Short mmCIF file of C-alpha atoms (C1' of nucleotides) in Angstrom, two decimals:
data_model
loop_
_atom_site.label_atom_id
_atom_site.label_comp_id
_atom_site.label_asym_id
_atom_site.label_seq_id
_atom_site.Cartn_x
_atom_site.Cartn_y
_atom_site.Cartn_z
CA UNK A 1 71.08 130.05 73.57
CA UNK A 2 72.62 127.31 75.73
CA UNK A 3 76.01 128.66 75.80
CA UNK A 4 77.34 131.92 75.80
CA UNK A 5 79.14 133.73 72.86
CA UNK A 6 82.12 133.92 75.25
CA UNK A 7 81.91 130.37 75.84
CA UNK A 8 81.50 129.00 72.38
CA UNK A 9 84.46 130.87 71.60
CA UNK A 10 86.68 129.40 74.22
CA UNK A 11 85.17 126.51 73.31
CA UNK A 12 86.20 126.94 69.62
CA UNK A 13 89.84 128.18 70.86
CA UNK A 14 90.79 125.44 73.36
CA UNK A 15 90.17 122.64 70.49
CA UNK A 16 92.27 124.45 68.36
CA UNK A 17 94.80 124.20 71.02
CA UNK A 18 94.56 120.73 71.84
CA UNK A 19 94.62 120.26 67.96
CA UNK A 20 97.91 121.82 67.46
CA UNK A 21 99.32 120.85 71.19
CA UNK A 22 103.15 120.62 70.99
CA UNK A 23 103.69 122.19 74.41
CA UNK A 24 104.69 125.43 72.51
CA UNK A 25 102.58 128.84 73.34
CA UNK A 26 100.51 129.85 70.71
CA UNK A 27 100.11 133.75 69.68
CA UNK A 28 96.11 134.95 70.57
CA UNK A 29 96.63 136.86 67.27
CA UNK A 30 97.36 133.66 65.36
CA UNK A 31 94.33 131.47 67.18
CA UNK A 32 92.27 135.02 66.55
CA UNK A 33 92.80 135.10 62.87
CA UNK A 34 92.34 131.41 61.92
CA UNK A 35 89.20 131.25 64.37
CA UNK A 36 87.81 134.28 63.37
CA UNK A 37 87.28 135.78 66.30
CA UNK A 38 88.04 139.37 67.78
CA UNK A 39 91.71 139.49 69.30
CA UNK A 40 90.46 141.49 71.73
CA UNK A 41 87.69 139.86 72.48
CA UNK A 42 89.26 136.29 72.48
CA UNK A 43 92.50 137.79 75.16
CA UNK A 44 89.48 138.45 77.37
CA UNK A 45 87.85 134.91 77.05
CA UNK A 46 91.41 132.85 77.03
CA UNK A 47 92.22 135.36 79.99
CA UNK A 48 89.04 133.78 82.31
CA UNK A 49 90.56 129.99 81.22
CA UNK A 50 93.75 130.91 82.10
CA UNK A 51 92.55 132.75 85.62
CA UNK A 52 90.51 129.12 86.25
CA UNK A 53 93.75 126.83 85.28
CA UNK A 54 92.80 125.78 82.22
CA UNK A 55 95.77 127.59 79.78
CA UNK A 56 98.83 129.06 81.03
CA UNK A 57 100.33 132.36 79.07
CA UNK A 58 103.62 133.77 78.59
CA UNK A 59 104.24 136.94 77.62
CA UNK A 60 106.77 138.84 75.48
CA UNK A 61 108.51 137.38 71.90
CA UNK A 62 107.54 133.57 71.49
CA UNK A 63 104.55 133.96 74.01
CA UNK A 64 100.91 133.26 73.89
CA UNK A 65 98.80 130.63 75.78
CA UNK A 66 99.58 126.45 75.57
CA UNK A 67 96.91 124.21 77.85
CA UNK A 68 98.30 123.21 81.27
CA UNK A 69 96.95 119.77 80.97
CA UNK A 70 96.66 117.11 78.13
CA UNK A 71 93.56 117.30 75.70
CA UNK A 72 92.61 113.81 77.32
CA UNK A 73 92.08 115.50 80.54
CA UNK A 74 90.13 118.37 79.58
CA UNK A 75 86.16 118.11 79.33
CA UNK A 76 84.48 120.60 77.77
CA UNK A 77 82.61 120.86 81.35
CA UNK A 78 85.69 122.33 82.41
CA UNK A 79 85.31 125.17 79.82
CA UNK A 80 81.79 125.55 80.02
CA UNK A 81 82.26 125.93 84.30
CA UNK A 82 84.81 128.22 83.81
CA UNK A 83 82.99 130.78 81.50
CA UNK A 84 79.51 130.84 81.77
CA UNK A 85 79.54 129.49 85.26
CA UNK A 86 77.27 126.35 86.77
CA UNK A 87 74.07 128.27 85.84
CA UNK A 88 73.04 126.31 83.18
CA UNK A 89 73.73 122.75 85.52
CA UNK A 90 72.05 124.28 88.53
CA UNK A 91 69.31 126.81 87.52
CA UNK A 92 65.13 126.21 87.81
CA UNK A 93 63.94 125.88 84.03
CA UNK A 94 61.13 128.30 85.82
CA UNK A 95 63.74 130.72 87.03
CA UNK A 96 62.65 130.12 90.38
CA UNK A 97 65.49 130.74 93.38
CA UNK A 98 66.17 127.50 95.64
CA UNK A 99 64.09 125.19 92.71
CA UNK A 100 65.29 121.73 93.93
CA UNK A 101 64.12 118.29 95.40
CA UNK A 102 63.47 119.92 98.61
CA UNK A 103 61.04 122.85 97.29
CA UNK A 104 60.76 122.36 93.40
CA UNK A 105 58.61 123.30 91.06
CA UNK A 106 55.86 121.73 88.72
CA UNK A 107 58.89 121.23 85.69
CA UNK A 108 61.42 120.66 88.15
CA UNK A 109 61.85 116.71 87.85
CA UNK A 110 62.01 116.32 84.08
CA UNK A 111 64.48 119.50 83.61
CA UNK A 112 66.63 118.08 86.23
CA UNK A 113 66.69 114.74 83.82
CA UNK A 114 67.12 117.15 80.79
CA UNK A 115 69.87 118.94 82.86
CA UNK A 116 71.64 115.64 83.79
CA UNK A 117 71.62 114.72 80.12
CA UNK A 118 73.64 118.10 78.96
CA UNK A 119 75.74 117.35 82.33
CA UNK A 120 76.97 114.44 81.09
CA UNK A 121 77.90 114.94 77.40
CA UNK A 122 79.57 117.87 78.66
CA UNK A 123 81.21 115.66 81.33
CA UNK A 124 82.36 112.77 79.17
CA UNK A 125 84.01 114.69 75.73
CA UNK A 126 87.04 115.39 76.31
CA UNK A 127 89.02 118.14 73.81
CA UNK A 128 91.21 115.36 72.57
CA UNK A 129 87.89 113.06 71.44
CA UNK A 130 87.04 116.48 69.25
CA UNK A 131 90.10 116.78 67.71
CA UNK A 132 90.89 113.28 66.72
CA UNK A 133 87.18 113.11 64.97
CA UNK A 134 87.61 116.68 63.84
CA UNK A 135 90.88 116.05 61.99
CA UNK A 136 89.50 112.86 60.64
CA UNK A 137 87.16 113.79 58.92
CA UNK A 138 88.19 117.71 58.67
CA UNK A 139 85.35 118.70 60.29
CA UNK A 140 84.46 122.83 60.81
CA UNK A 141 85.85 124.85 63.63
CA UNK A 142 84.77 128.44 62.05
CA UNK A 143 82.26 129.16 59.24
CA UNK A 144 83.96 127.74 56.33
CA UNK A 145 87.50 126.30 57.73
CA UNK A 146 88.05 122.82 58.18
CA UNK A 147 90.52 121.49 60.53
CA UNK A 148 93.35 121.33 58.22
CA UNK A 149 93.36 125.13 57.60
CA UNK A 150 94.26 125.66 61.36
CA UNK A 151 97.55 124.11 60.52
CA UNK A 152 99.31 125.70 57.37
CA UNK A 153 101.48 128.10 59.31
CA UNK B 1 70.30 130.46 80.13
CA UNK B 2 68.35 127.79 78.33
CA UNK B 3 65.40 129.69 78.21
CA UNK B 4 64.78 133.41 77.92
CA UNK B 5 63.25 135.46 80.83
CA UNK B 6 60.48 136.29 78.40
CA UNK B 7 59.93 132.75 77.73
CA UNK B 8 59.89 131.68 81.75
CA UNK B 9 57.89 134.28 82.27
CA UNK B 10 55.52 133.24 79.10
CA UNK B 11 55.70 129.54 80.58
CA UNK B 12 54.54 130.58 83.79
CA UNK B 13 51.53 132.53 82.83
CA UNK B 14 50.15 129.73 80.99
CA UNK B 15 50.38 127.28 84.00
CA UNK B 16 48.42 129.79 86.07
CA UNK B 17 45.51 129.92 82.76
CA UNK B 18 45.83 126.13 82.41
CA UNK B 19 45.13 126.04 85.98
CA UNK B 20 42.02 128.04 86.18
CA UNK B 21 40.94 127.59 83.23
CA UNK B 22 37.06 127.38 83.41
CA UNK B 23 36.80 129.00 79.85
CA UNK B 24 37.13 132.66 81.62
CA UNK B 25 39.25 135.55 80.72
CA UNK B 26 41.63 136.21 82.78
CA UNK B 27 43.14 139.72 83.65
CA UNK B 28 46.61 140.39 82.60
CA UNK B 29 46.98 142.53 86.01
CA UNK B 30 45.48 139.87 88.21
CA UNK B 31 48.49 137.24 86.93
CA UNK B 32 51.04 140.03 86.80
CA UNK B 33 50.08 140.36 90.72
CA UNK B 34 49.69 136.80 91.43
CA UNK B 35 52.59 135.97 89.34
CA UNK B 36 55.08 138.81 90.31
CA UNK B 37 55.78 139.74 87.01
CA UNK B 38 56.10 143.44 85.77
CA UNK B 39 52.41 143.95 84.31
CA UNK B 40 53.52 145.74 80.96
CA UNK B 41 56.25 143.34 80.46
CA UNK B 42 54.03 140.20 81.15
CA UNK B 43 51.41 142.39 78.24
CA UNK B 44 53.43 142.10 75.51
CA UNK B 45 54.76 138.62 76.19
CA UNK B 46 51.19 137.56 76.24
CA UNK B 47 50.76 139.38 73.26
CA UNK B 48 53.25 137.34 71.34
CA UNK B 49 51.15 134.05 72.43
CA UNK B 50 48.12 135.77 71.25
CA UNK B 51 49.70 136.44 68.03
CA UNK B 52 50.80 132.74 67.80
CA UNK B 53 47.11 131.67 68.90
CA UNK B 54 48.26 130.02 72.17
CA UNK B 55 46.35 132.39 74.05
CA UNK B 56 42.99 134.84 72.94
CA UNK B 57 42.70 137.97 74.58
CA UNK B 58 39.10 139.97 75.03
CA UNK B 59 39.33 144.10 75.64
CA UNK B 60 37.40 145.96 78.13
CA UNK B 61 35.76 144.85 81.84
CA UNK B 62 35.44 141.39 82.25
CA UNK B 63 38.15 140.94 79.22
CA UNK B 64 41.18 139.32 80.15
CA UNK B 65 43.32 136.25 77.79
CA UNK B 66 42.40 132.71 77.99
CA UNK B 67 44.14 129.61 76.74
CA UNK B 68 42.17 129.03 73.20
CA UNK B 69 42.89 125.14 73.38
CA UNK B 70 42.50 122.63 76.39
CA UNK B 71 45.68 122.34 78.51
CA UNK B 72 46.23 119.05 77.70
CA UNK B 73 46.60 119.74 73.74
CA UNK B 74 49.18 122.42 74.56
CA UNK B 75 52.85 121.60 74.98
CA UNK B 76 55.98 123.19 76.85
CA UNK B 77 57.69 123.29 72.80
CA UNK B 78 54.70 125.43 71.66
CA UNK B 79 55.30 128.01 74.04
CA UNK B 80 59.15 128.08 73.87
CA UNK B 81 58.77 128.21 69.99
CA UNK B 82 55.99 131.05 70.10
CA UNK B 83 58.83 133.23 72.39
CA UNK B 84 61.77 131.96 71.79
CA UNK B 85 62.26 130.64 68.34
CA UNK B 86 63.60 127.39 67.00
CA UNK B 87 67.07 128.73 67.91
CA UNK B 88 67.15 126.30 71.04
CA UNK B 89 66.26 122.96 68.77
CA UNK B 90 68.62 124.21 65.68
CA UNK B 91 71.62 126.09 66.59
CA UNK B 92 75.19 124.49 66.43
CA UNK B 93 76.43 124.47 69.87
CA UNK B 94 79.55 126.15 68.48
CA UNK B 95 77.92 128.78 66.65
CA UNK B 96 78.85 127.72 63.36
CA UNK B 97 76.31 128.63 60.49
CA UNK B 98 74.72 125.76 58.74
CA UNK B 99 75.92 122.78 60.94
CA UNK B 100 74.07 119.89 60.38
CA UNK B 101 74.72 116.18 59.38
CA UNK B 102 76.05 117.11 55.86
CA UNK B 103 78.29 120.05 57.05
CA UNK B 104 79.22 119.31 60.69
CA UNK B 105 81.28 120.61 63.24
CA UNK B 106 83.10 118.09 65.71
CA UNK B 107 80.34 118.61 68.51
CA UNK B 108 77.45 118.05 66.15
CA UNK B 109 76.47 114.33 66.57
CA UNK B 110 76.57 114.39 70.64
CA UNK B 111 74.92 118.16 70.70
CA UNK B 112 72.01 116.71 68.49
CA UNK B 113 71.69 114.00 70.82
CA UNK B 114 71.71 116.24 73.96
CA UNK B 115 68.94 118.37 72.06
CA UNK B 116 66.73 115.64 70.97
CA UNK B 117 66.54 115.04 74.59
CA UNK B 118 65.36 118.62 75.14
CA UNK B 119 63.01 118.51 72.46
CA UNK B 120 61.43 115.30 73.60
CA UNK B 121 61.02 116.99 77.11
CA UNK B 122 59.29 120.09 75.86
CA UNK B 123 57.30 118.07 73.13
CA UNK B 124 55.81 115.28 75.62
CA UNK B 125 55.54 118.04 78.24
CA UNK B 126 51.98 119.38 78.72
CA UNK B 127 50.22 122.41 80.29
CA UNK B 128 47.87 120.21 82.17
CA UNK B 129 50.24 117.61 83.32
CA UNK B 130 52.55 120.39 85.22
CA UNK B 131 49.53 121.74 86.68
CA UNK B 132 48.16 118.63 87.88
CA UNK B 133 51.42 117.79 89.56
CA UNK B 134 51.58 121.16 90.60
CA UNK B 135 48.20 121.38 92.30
CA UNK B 136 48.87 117.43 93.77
CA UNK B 137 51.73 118.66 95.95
CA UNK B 138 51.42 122.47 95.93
CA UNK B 139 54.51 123.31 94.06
CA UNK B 140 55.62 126.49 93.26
CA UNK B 141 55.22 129.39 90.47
CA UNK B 142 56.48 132.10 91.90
CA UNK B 143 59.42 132.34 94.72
CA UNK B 144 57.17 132.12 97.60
CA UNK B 145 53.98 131.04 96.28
CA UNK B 146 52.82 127.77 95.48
CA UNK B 147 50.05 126.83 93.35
CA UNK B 148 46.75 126.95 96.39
CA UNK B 149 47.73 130.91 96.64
CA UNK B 150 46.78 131.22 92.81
CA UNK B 151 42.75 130.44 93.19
CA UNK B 152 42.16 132.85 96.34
CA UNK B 153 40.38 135.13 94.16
"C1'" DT C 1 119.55 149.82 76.51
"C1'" DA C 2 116.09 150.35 72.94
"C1'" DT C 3 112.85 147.98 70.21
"C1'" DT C 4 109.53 144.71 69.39
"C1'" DA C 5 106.21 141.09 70.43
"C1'" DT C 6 103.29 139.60 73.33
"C1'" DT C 7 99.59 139.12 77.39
"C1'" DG C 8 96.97 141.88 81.13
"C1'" DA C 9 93.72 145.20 82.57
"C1'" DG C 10 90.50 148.66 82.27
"C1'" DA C 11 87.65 152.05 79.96
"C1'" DC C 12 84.54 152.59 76.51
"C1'" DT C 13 80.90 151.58 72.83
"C1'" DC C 14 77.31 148.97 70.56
"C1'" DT C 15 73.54 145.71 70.64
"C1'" DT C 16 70.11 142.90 72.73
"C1'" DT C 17 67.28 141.83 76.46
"C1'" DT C 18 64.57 143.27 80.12
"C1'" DA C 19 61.63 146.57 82.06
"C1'" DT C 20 58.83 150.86 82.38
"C1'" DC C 21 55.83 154.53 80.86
"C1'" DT C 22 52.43 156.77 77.94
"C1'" DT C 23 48.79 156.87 74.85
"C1'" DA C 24 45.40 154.60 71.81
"C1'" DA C 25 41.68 151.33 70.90
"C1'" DA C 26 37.95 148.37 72.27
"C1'" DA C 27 34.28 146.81 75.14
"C1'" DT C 28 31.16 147.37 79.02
"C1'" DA C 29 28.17 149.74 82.21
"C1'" DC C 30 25.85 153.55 83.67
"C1'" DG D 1 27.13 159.10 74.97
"C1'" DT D 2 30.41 159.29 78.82
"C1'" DA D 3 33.20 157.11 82.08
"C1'" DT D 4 35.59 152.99 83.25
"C1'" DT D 5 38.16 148.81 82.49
"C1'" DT D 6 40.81 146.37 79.92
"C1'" DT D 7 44.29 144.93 75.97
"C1'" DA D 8 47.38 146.96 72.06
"C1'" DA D 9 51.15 149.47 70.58
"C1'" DG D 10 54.99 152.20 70.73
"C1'" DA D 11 58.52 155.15 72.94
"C1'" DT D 12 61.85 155.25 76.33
"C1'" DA D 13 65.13 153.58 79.95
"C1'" DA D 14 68.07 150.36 82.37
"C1'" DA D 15 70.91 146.27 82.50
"C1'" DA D 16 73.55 142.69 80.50
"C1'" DG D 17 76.16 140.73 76.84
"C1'" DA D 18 79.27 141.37 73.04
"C1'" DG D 19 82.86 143.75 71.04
"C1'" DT D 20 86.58 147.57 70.57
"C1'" DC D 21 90.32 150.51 71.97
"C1'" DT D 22 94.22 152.18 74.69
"C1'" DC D 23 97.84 151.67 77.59
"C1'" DA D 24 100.66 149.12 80.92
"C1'" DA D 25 103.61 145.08 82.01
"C1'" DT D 26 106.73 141.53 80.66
"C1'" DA D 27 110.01 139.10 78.00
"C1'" DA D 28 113.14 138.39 74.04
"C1'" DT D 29 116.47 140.15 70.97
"C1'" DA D 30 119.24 143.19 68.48
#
DNA sequence: TATTATTGAGACTCTTTTATCTTAAAATAC
DNA sequence: GTATTTTAAGATAAAAGAGTCTCAATAATA
């Protein structure tokens, strides 16, 4: 799997954030029942993006988490980084330690071209660029919901 | 982790038969050694290439596994499919159930890019060409060891 | 001030992956 | 045919990932 559970579901919450972005904070119980995803489960995940900068909470009546930046400025590198670590930009394909120009090994070179290639998609989408196609064409963000479902309440 | 640590290990072992491959079995203990892999854990991943008729395996003295096609007619995609499964090359990179071009998610068009890449790597990728490169400038397949240490007995 | 709605933090459980250990089966050599 | 060397198979254990539960902390509001 290229990207953790954990991951996918941040992933899967922060676009539904950026989708709905008016600046207000958003209920983890709300983003947990449209996305389908544990609440508990989720708090834990939106709890690492928040740690890393990426959402800021509030707590009590009205709370929940909002992004700290616009949807523009968010790449899903930043998620990825902040969940499941640089592991997947940095590691040998062999699972060798210290695999790199200096001491690679036999796969090394293509891997690192493979690599570069999932570096930069990651790199260059931004949330917003999800959301605008996603709401287009009311694309999927859980098993059977559409965009438009993420809004009716 | 793109690849399981089954699969690495799995990838690994069949450099080392590619590159002594003189039509010999090979024992399973003399790679575990050589390749500082547990020995029962590098048995039954060998076991699943046998089953998947990557490798053949002969009981007794003198038995051992060999590769059952040349090196150059096996490819880095045969190995990760035999261990790993077509997971890597199918799944949505948001975990949604049945993405694909008729039912996408908002990731789906630059993910299947990103994986064609992968696939084209693994499928163009063969046995003989690593080890060749490997052998050329002594590269590694095990943390300390590069490929000469492999032959010395 | 008491109640309620919310996130934060930690303990705990379940599942999958990784790794080890034991015994069986097959082939060879003596 | 018996002992030895090897793979095959299955049980068990340890570690990591995924998911659940409980309680504390904070903020709003009645």
């Amino acid at each position: 799997m290229l990207l953790s559970k954990s991951c996918v579901y941040g992933l899967r919450a922060s676009l539904y954030l950026a989708a709905r972005n008016q600046g207000e904070f958003i209920p983890i119980r709300t983003m947990s029942d449209k996305l389908e995803i544990s609440f508990h489960f989720l708090t834990k995940i939106l709890q690492q993006l928040t740690a890393e900068g990426i959402l800021e909470s509030f707590k009590g009546p009205n709370g929940g988490v909002r992004l700290t930046r616009e949807g523009t400025e968010i790449q899903l590198i930043d998620i990825v980084l902040a969940i499941d670590g640089p592991q997947l930009l940095t590691e040998c394909a062999l699972g060798l330690p210290g695999c790199g120009v200096k001491n690679p090994c036999p796969l090394h070179d293509k891997w690192a071209e493979t690599r570069d290639a999932i570096h930069e998609m990651l790199e260059k989408t931004t949330l917003t660029e999800l959301v605008h196609k996603g709401k287009l064409e009311n694309l999927r963000l859980t098993t059977e919901g559409g965009f438009d479902i993420l809004f009716d309440n």
